[in-house]
Amino acid sequence: MTTTHRSKTRAEEIYWRLRADILNGRHEPGSRLRVEALKESYDASSGVLREALPRLVGQGLATFAPQQGFRVVTVSPERLRELTDARVFVETHVARQSVTAGSIEWESDLLAAHHHLARTPYFDDAGALNEGWLHAHARFHRVLLEGCSNRPLRDIATQLRDAAEVYRCWARTPAESSHRDVAAEHRAICDRAIARDASGVVEALTRHIDLTTQLLLDAYGRREEQGEQGKREEKQKGA
């Protein structure tokens, strides 16, 4: 293996590790991605990191500004709403094409991805969001779209979905509730896709995306209210 190839392989590995850490909240939204600090924590050279970090910018997971360097993308309720509108517009269009044109092999892949997701617990033993579930969830949504032959469209849909995933960390709560049966939502999407019910898939996927956004916004609102309440109590104590 040549030195150049080893460098590319290492950059690919570091990119995927950084990407996973951003999506899982190990790097907070808006936080600096300092090359010197990352060199130590990821045991990577400056050159490797400078190959990996721009890819995160291209995927909408980080930003870059001269004299300021790289940061995890900042988040806000307004941006989440915009991302949701974009996701519904693009992802449902790609899903419709995928369901219409997908092969038998695509059906098999989708069934396997759904089975893996359904059998993977949402929480780990410590009660935290299970990283394995995040991977299985991303795979299911990715495979759902792979029946569409338009690769650029699929890539845009995946990029928008990844950008929206940052909000799971931002809301500091799972995008689920005791009143939601997310497993049933995924099952409905899968069943309608296998039945080649394109309109049904669009309807189920739209509802799935919109509900996730609403739960995240509700969680953020509760967190903000708790923060304001804490500030009022501190102010009263100091009075």
PDB file of C-alpha atoms in Angstrom:
ATOM      1  CA  MET A   1       0.000   0.000   0.000  1.00  0.00           C
ATOM      2  CA  THR A   2       1.437   3.399  -0.976  1.00  0.00           C
ATOM      3  CA  THR A   3       1.844   6.271   1.488  1.00  0.00           C
ATOM      4  CA  THR A   4      -0.805   8.284  -0.384  1.00  0.00           C
ATOM      5  CA  HIS A   5      -3.299   5.417  -0.205  1.00  0.00           C
ATOM      6  CA  ARG A   6      -2.668   4.914   3.516  1.00  0.00           C
ATOM      7  CA  SER A   7      -3.286   8.631   4.087  1.00  0.00           C
ATOM      8  CA  LYS A   8      -6.561   8.504   2.157  1.00  0.00           C
ATOM      9  CA  THR A   9      -7.686   5.438   4.088  1.00  0.00           C
ATOM     10  CA  ARG A  10      -6.837   7.089   7.409  1.00  0.00           C
ATOM     11  CA  ALA A  11      -8.660  10.282   6.410  1.00  0.00           C
ATOM     12  CA  GLU A  12     -11.723   8.201   5.534  1.00  0.00           C
ATOM     13  CA  GLU A  13     -11.618   6.488   8.939  1.00  0.00           C
ATOM     14  CA  ILE A  14     -11.269   9.790  10.814  1.00  0.00           C
ATOM     15  CA  TYR A  15     -14.072  11.352   8.768  1.00  0.00           C
ATOM     16  CA  TRP A  16     -16.489   8.587   9.743  1.00  0.00           C
ATOM     17  CA  ARG A  17     -15.446   8.780  13.410  1.00  0.00           C
ATOM     18  CA  LEU A  18     -15.930  12.554  13.489  1.00  0.00           C
ATOM     19  CA  ARG A  19     -19.249  12.238  11.691  1.00  0.00           C
ATOM     20  CA  ALA A  20     -20.500   9.644  14.184  1.00  0.00           C
ATOM     21  CA  ASP A  21     -19.330  11.734  17.136  1.00  0.00           C
ATOM     22  CA  ILE A  22     -21.155  14.817  15.836  1.00  0.00           C
ATOM     23  CA  LEU A  23     -24.369  12.902  15.182  1.00  0.00           C
ATOM     24  CA  ASN A  24     -24.176  11.252  18.605  1.00  0.00           C
ATOM     25  CA  GLY A  25     -23.603  14.552  20.401  1.00  0.00           C
ATOM     26  CA  ARG A  26     -19.999  14.069  21.474  1.00  0.00           C
ATOM     27  CA  HIS A  27     -19.223  17.372  19.774  1.00  0.00           C
ATOM     28  CA  GLU A  28     -21.835  19.945  20.789  1.00  0.00           C
ATOM     29  CA  PRO A  29     -23.611  22.028  18.114  1.00  0.00           C
ATOM     30  CA  GLY A  30     -21.650  25.230  17.539  1.00  0.00           C
ATOM     31  CA  SER A  31     -18.506  23.928  19.270  1.00  0.00           C
ATOM     32  CA  ARG A  32     -15.038  24.456  17.792  1.00  0.00           C
ATOM     33  CA  LEU A  33     -13.330  21.579  16.020  1.00  0.00           C
ATOM     34  CA  ARG A  34      -9.746  22.560  16.836  1.00  0.00           C
ATOM     35  CA  VAL A  35      -7.193  20.662  14.805  1.00  0.00           C
ATOM     36  CA  GLU A  36      -4.660  20.548  17.638  1.00  0.00           C
ATOM     37  CA  ALA A  37      -7.195  19.087  20.076  1.00  0.00           C
ATOM     38  CA  LEU A  38      -8.518  16.617  17.507  1.00  0.00           C
ATOM     39  CA  LYS A  39      -4.985  15.416  16.737  1.00  0.00           C
ATOM     40  CA  GLU A  40      -4.683  14.166  20.279  1.00  0.00           C
ATOM     41  CA  SER A  41      -8.190  12.784  20.792  1.00  0.00           C
ATOM     42  CA  TYR A  42      -8.281  10.986  17.409  1.00  0.00           C
ATOM     43  CA  ASP A  43      -4.568  10.154  17.194  1.00  0.00           C
ATOM     44  CA  ALA A  44      -4.459  11.680  13.728  1.00  0.00           C
ATOM     45  CA  SER A  45      -2.084  14.002  11.898  1.00  0.00           C
ATOM     46  CA  SER A  46      -2.944  17.562  10.875  1.00  0.00           C
ATOM     47  CA  GLY A  47      -2.908  16.485   7.231  1.00  0.00           C
ATOM     48  CA  VAL A  48      -5.428  13.709   7.803  1.00  0.00           C
ATOM     49  CA  LEU A  49      -7.730  16.028   9.755  1.00  0.00           C
ATOM     50  CA  ARG A  50      -7.523  18.706   7.066  1.00  0.00           C
ATOM     51  CA  GLU A  51      -8.744  16.114   4.583  1.00  0.00           C
ATOM     52  CA  ALA A  52     -11.567  14.894   6.817  1.00  0.00           C
ATOM     53  CA  LEU A  53     -12.940  18.187   8.168  1.00  0.00           C
ATOM     54  CA  PRO A  54     -13.906  19.770   4.803  1.00  0.00           C
ATOM     55  CA  ARG A  55     -15.997  16.681   4.071  1.00  0.00           C
ATOM     56  CA  LEU A  56     -18.044  17.417   7.185  1.00  0.00           C
ATOM     57  CA  VAL A  57     -18.620  20.932   5.843  1.00  0.00           C
ATOM     58  CA  GLY A  58     -19.750  19.455   2.538  1.00  0.00           C
ATOM     59  CA  GLN A  59     -22.213  17.209   4.382  1.00  0.00           C
ATOM     60  CA  GLY A  60     -23.729  20.130   6.300  1.00  0.00           C
ATOM     61  CA  LEU A  61     -22.428  18.897   9.664  1.00  0.00           C
ATOM     62  CA  ALA A  62     -19.762  21.577  10.145  1.00  0.00           C
ATOM     63  CA  THR A  63     -18.898  25.085   9.004  1.00  0.00           C
ATOM     64  CA  PHE A  64     -15.628  26.831   8.218  1.00  0.00           C
ATOM     65  CA  ALA A  65     -14.717  30.509   8.471  1.00  0.00           C
ATOM     66  CA  PRO A  66     -11.321  32.131   7.858  1.00  0.00           C
ATOM     67  CA  GLN A  67      -9.475  32.966  11.089  1.00  0.00           C
ATOM     68  CA  GLN A  68     -12.075  30.950  13.035  1.00  0.00           C
ATOM     69  CA  GLY A  69     -11.587  27.443  11.686  1.00  0.00           C
ATOM     70  CA  PHE A  70     -14.069  24.601  11.793  1.00  0.00           C
ATOM     71  CA  ARG A  71     -17.163  24.362  13.994  1.00  0.00           C
ATOM     72  CA  VAL A  72     -19.993  21.896  14.394  1.00  0.00           C
ATOM     73  CA  VAL A  73     -23.017  23.357  12.640  1.00  0.00           C
ATOM     74  CA  THR A  74     -25.102  25.655  14.835  1.00  0.00           C
ATOM     75  CA  VAL A  75     -28.754  24.816  15.358  1.00  0.00           C
ATOM     76  CA  SER A  76     -32.011  26.654  16.001  1.00  0.00           C
ATOM     77  CA  PRO A  77     -35.753  25.958  15.898  1.00  0.00           C
ATOM     78  CA  GLU A  78     -36.009  27.951  12.669  1.00  0.00           C
ATOM     79  CA  ARG A  79     -33.279  25.907  10.975  1.00  0.00           C
ATOM     80  CA  LEU A  80     -34.872  22.646  12.110  1.00  0.00           C
ATOM     81  CA  ARG A  81     -38.162  23.703  10.546  1.00  0.00           C
ATOM     82  CA  GLU A  82     -36.366  24.611   7.316  1.00  0.00           C
ATOM     83  CA  LEU A  83     -34.523  21.284   7.280  1.00  0.00           C
ATOM     84  CA  THR A  84     -37.792  19.454   7.871  1.00  0.00           C
ATOM     85  CA  ASP A  85     -39.496  21.194   4.948  1.00  0.00           C
ATOM     86  CA  ALA A  86     -36.504  20.401   2.720  1.00  0.00           C
ATOM     87  CA  ARG A  87     -36.381  16.773   3.889  1.00  0.00           C
ATOM     88  CA  VAL A  88     -40.057  16.180   3.240  1.00  0.00           C
ATOM     89  CA  PHE A  89     -39.797  17.775  -0.210  1.00  0.00           C
ATOM     90  CA  VAL A  90     -36.673  15.864  -1.309  1.00  0.00           C
ATOM     91  CA  GLU A  91     -36.892  12.597   0.636  1.00  0.00           C
ATOM     92  CA  THR A  92     -40.485  11.819  -0.285  1.00  0.00           C
ATOM     93  CA  HIS A  93     -39.735  12.524  -3.961  1.00  0.00           C
ATOM     94  CA  VAL A  94     -36.772  10.127  -3.883  1.00  0.00           C
ATOM     95  CA  ALA A  95     -38.788   7.549  -1.932  1.00  0.00           C
ATOM     96  CA  ARG A  96     -41.565   7.651  -4.524  1.00  0.00           C
ATOM     97  CA  GLN A  97     -39.058   6.980  -7.306  1.00  0.00           C
ATOM     98  CA  SER A  98     -37.401   4.250  -5.240  1.00  0.00           C
ATOM     99  CA  VAL A  99     -40.652   2.406  -4.562  1.00  0.00           C
ATOM    100  CA  THR A 100     -41.663   2.682  -8.204  1.00  0.00           C
ATOM    101  CA  ALA A 101     -38.364   1.495  -9.696  1.00  0.00           C
ATOM    102  CA  GLY A 102     -36.731  -0.626  -6.982  1.00  0.00           C
ATOM    103  CA  SER A 103     -35.691  -4.172  -7.875  1.00  0.00           C
ATOM    104  CA  ILE A 104     -36.373  -7.425  -6.042  1.00  0.00           C
ATOM    105  CA  GLU A 105     -32.855  -7.129  -4.604  1.00  0.00           C
ATOM    106  CA  TRP A 106     -33.826  -3.699  -3.239  1.00  0.00           C
ATOM    107  CA  GLU A 107     -36.887  -5.255  -1.595  1.00  0.00           C
ATOM    108  CA  SER A 108     -34.664  -7.867   0.070  1.00  0.00           C
ATOM    109  CA  ASP A 109     -32.225  -5.207   1.277  1.00  0.00           C
ATOM    110  CA  LEU A 110     -35.053  -3.099   2.683  1.00  0.00           C
ATOM    111  CA  LEU A 111     -36.587  -6.045   4.534  1.00  0.00           C
ATOM    112  CA  ALA A 112     -33.175  -6.913   5.997  1.00  0.00           C
ATOM    113  CA  ALA A 113     -32.538  -3.303   7.050  1.00  0.00           C
ATOM    114  CA  HIS A 114     -35.957  -3.084   8.686  1.00  0.00           C
ATOM    115  CA  HIS A 115     -35.463  -6.401  10.486  1.00  0.00           C
ATOM    116  CA  HIS A 116     -32.124  -5.186  11.864  1.00  0.00           C
ATOM    117  CA  LEU A 117     -33.681  -1.908  13.012  1.00  0.00           C
ATOM    118  CA  ALA A 118     -36.658  -3.645  14.621  1.00  0.00           C
ATOM    119  CA  ARG A 119     -34.371  -5.992  16.565  1.00  0.00           C
ATOM    120  CA  THR A 120     -32.015  -3.254  17.792  1.00  0.00           C
ATOM    121  CA  PRO A 121     -32.960  -1.664  21.145  1.00  0.00           C
ATOM    122  CA  TYR A 122     -33.415   2.103  21.208  1.00  0.00           C
ATOM    123  CA  PHE A 123     -31.600   2.500  24.541  1.00  0.00           C
ATOM    124  CA  ASP A 124     -28.371   0.902  25.704  1.00  0.00           C
ATOM    125  CA  ASP A 125     -27.815  -0.711  29.116  1.00  0.00           C
ATOM    126  CA  ALA A 126     -26.991   2.664  30.655  1.00  0.00           C
ATOM    127  CA  GLY A 127     -30.276   4.170  29.456  1.00  0.00           C
ATOM    128  CA  ALA A 128     -28.615   6.316  26.789  1.00  0.00           C
ATOM    129  CA  LEU A 129     -29.521   6.408  23.109  1.00  0.00           C
ATOM    130  CA  ASN A 130     -28.055   3.244  21.591  1.00  0.00           C
ATOM    131  CA  GLU A 131     -25.425   4.025  18.958  1.00  0.00           C
ATOM    132  CA  GLY A 132     -26.264   0.728  17.248  1.00  0.00           C
ATOM    133  CA  TRP A 133     -29.860   1.900  16.858  1.00  0.00           C
ATOM    134  CA  LEU A 134     -28.682   5.146  15.266  1.00  0.00           C
ATOM    135  CA  HIS A 135     -26.659   3.175  12.706  1.00  0.00           C
ATOM    136  CA  ALA A 136     -29.554   0.774  12.010  1.00  0.00           C
ATOM    137  CA  HIS A 137     -31.988   3.691  11.707  1.00  0.00           C
ATOM    138  CA  ALA A 138     -29.735   5.533   9.240  1.00  0.00           C
ATOM    139  CA  ARG A 139     -29.292   2.350   7.207  1.00  0.00           C
ATOM    140  CA  PHE A 140     -33.042   1.733   6.993  1.00  0.00           C
ATOM    141  CA  HIS A 141     -33.736   5.240   5.696  1.00  0.00           C
ATOM    142  CA  ARG A 142     -30.799   5.031   3.285  1.00  0.00           C
ATOM    143  CA  VAL A 143     -31.860   1.663   1.853  1.00  0.00           C
ATOM    144  CA  LEU A 144     -35.443   2.909   1.474  1.00  0.00           C
ATOM    145  CA  LEU A 145     -34.144   5.406  -1.094  1.00  0.00           C
ATOM    146  CA  GLU A 146     -31.690   3.134  -2.906  1.00  0.00           C
ATOM    147  CA  GLY A 147     -34.262   1.926  -5.416  1.00  0.00           C
ATOM    148  CA  CYS A 148     -34.005   5.399  -6.976  1.00  0.00           C
ATOM    149  CA  SER A 149     -31.336   5.429  -9.687  1.00  0.00           C
ATOM    150  CA  ASN A 150     -30.593   9.168  -9.313  1.00  0.00           C
ATOM    151  CA  ARG A 151     -27.492   9.165  -7.094  1.00  0.00           C
ATOM    152  CA  PRO A 152     -27.253  12.972  -6.689  1.00  0.00           C
ATOM    153  CA  LEU A 153     -30.840  13.098  -5.422  1.00  0.00           C
ATOM    154  CA  ARG A 154     -30.156  10.264  -2.967  1.00  0.00           C
ATOM    155  CA  ASP A 155     -27.045  12.062  -1.740  1.00  0.00           C
ATOM    156  CA  ILE A 156     -28.976  15.294  -1.148  1.00  0.00           C
ATOM    157  CA  ALA A 157     -31.647  13.420   0.798  1.00  0.00           C
ATOM    158  CA  THR A 158     -29.013  11.721   2.961  1.00  0.00           C
ATOM    159  CA  GLN A 159     -27.198  15.006   3.564  1.00  0.00           C
ATOM    160  CA  LEU A 160     -30.405  16.694   4.734  1.00  0.00           C
ATOM    161  CA  ARG A 161     -31.198  13.775   7.004  1.00  0.00           C
ATOM    162  CA  ASP A 162     -27.712  13.836   8.556  1.00  0.00           C
ATOM    163  CA  ALA A 163     -27.990  17.567   9.202  1.00  0.00           C
ATOM    164  CA  ALA A 164     -31.328  17.005  10.938  1.00  0.00           C
ATOM    165  CA  GLU A 165     -29.870  14.221  13.107  1.00  0.00           C
ATOM    166  CA  VAL A 166     -27.712  16.795  14.937  1.00  0.00           C
ATOM    167  CA  TYR A 167     -30.929  17.955  16.601  1.00  0.00           C
ATOM    168  CA  ARG A 168     -31.250  14.740  18.601  1.00  0.00           C
ATOM    169  CA  CYS A 169     -28.225  15.982  20.547  1.00  0.00           C
ATOM    170  CA  TRP A 170     -29.435  19.577  20.563  1.00  0.00           C
ATOM    171  CA  ALA A 171     -32.782  18.690  22.131  1.00  0.00           C
ATOM    172  CA  ARG A 172     -30.973  16.497  24.705  1.00  0.00           C
ATOM    173  CA  THR A 173     -33.767  13.957  24.587  1.00  0.00           C
ATOM    174  CA  PRO A 174     -34.752  11.012  22.388  1.00  0.00           C
ATOM    175  CA  ALA A 175     -37.090  11.991  19.567  1.00  0.00           C
ATOM    176  CA  GLU A 176     -39.649   9.620  20.972  1.00  0.00           C
ATOM    177  CA  SER A 177     -42.364   9.739  23.595  1.00  0.00           C
ATOM    178  CA  SER A 178     -44.497   7.294  25.516  1.00  0.00           C
ATOM    179  CA  HIS A 179     -47.338   8.161  23.136  1.00  0.00           C
ATOM    180  CA  ARG A 180     -45.360   7.310  20.008  1.00  0.00           C
ATOM    181  CA  ASP A 181     -44.830   3.886  18.457  1.00  0.00           C
ATOM    182  CA  VAL A 182     -41.785   4.554  16.292  1.00  0.00           C
ATOM    183  CA  ALA A 183     -41.400   0.847  15.494  1.00  0.00           C
ATOM    184  CA  ALA A 184     -44.901   0.854  14.020  1.00  0.00           C
ATOM    185  CA  GLU A 185     -44.014   3.919  11.940  1.00  0.00           C
ATOM    186  CA  HIS A 186     -40.993   2.166  10.428  1.00  0.00           C
ATOM    187  CA  ARG A 187     -43.024  -0.994   9.871  1.00  0.00           C
ATOM    188  CA  ALA A 188     -45.708   0.992   8.034  1.00  0.00           C
ATOM    189  CA  ILE A 189     -43.107   2.628   5.785  1.00  0.00           C
ATOM    190  CA  CYS A 190     -41.500  -0.743   5.028  1.00  0.00           C
ATOM    191  CA  ASP A 191     -44.785  -2.567   4.422  1.00  0.00           C
ATOM    192  CA  ARG A 192     -46.068   0.094   2.045  1.00  0.00           C
ATOM    193  CA  ALA A 193     -42.749   0.161   0.185  1.00  0.00           C
ATOM    194  CA  ILE A 194     -42.776  -3.621  -0.321  1.00  0.00           C
ATOM    195  CA  ALA A 195     -46.411  -3.371  -1.472  1.00  0.00           C
ATOM    196  CA  ARG A 196     -45.254  -0.736  -4.021  1.00  0.00           C
ATOM    197  CA  ASP A 197     -47.705   1.750  -2.524  1.00  0.00           C
ATOM    198  CA  ALA A 198     -45.762   4.894  -3.428  1.00  0.00           C
ATOM    199  CA  SER A 199     -48.410   7.326  -2.198  1.00  0.00           C
ATOM    200  CA  GLY A 200     -48.716   5.402   1.047  1.00  0.00           C
ATOM    201  CA  VAL A 201     -44.958   5.558   1.585  1.00  0.00           C
ATOM    202  CA  VAL A 202     -44.947   9.317   0.964  1.00  0.00           C
ATOM    203  CA  GLU A 203     -47.760   9.768   3.478  1.00  0.00           C
ATOM    204  CA  ALA A 204     -46.125   7.568   6.154  1.00  0.00           C
ATOM    205  CA  LEU A 205     -42.662   9.074   5.649  1.00  0.00           C
ATOM    206  CA  THR A 206     -43.985  12.641   5.817  1.00  0.00           C
ATOM    207  CA  ARG A 207     -45.820  11.883   9.050  1.00  0.00           C
ATOM    208  CA  HIS A 208     -42.699  10.173  10.470  1.00  0.00           C
ATOM    209  CA  ILE A 209     -40.431  13.153   9.702  1.00  0.00           C
ATOM    210  CA  ASP A 210     -42.934  15.783  10.870  1.00  0.00           C
ATOM    211  CA  LEU A 211     -43.621  13.998  14.153  1.00  0.00           C
ATOM    212  CA  THR A 212     -39.903  13.669  14.935  1.00  0.00           C
ATOM    213  CA  THR A 213     -39.455  17.399  14.367  1.00  0.00           C
ATOM    214  CA  GLN A 214     -42.420  18.300  16.549  1.00  0.00           C
ATOM    215  CA  LEU A 215     -41.145  16.144  19.418  1.00  0.00           C
ATOM    216  CA  LEU A 216     -37.676  17.704  19.151  1.00  0.00           C
ATOM    217  CA  LEU A 217     -39.152  21.215  19.172  1.00  0.00           C
ATOM    218  CA  ASP A 218     -41.326  20.346  22.176  1.00  0.00           C
ATOM    219  CA  ALA A 219     -38.291  18.981  24.019  1.00  0.00           C
ATOM    220  CA  TYR A 220     -36.286  22.100  23.210  1.00  0.00           C
ATOM    221  CA  GLY A 221     -39.126  24.301  24.441  1.00  0.00           C
ATOM    222  CA  ARG A 222     -39.267  22.415  27.748  1.00  0.00           C
ATOM    223  CA  ARG A 223     -35.504  22.705  28.171  1.00  0.00           C
ATOM    224  CA  GLU A 224     -35.593  26.440  27.488  1.00  0.00           C
ATOM    225  CA  GLU A 225     -38.446  26.914  29.965  1.00  0.00           C
ATOM    226  CA  GLN A 226     -36.547  24.958  32.620  1.00  0.00           C
ATOM    227  CA  GLY A 227     -33.494  27.130  31.977  1.00  0.00           C
ATOM    228  CA  GLU A 228     -35.513  30.324  32.336  1.00  0.00           C
ATOM    229  CA  GLN A 229     -37.139  28.993  35.503  1.00  0.00           C
ATOM    230  CA  GLY A 230     -33.700  28.228  36.928  1.00  0.00           C
ATOM    231  CA  LYS A 231     -32.522  31.751  36.161  1.00  0.00           C
ATOM    232  CA  ARG A 232     -35.586  33.234  37.871  1.00  0.00           C
ATOM    233  CA  GLU A 233     -35.018  31.124  40.956  1.00  0.00           C
ATOM    234  CA  GLU A 234     -31.343  32.140  41.123  1.00  0.00           C
ATOM    235  CA  LYS A 235     -32.330  35.771  40.749  1.00  0.00           C
ATOM    236  CA  GLN A 236     -34.846  35.462  43.574  1.00  0.00           C
ATOM    237  CA  LYS A 237     -32.235  33.872  45.834  1.00  0.00           C
ATOM    238  CA  GLY A 238     -29.864  36.731  45.162  1.00  0.00           C
ATOM    239  CA  ALA A 239     -32.482  39.381  45.811  1.00  0.00           C
TER     240      ALA A 239
END
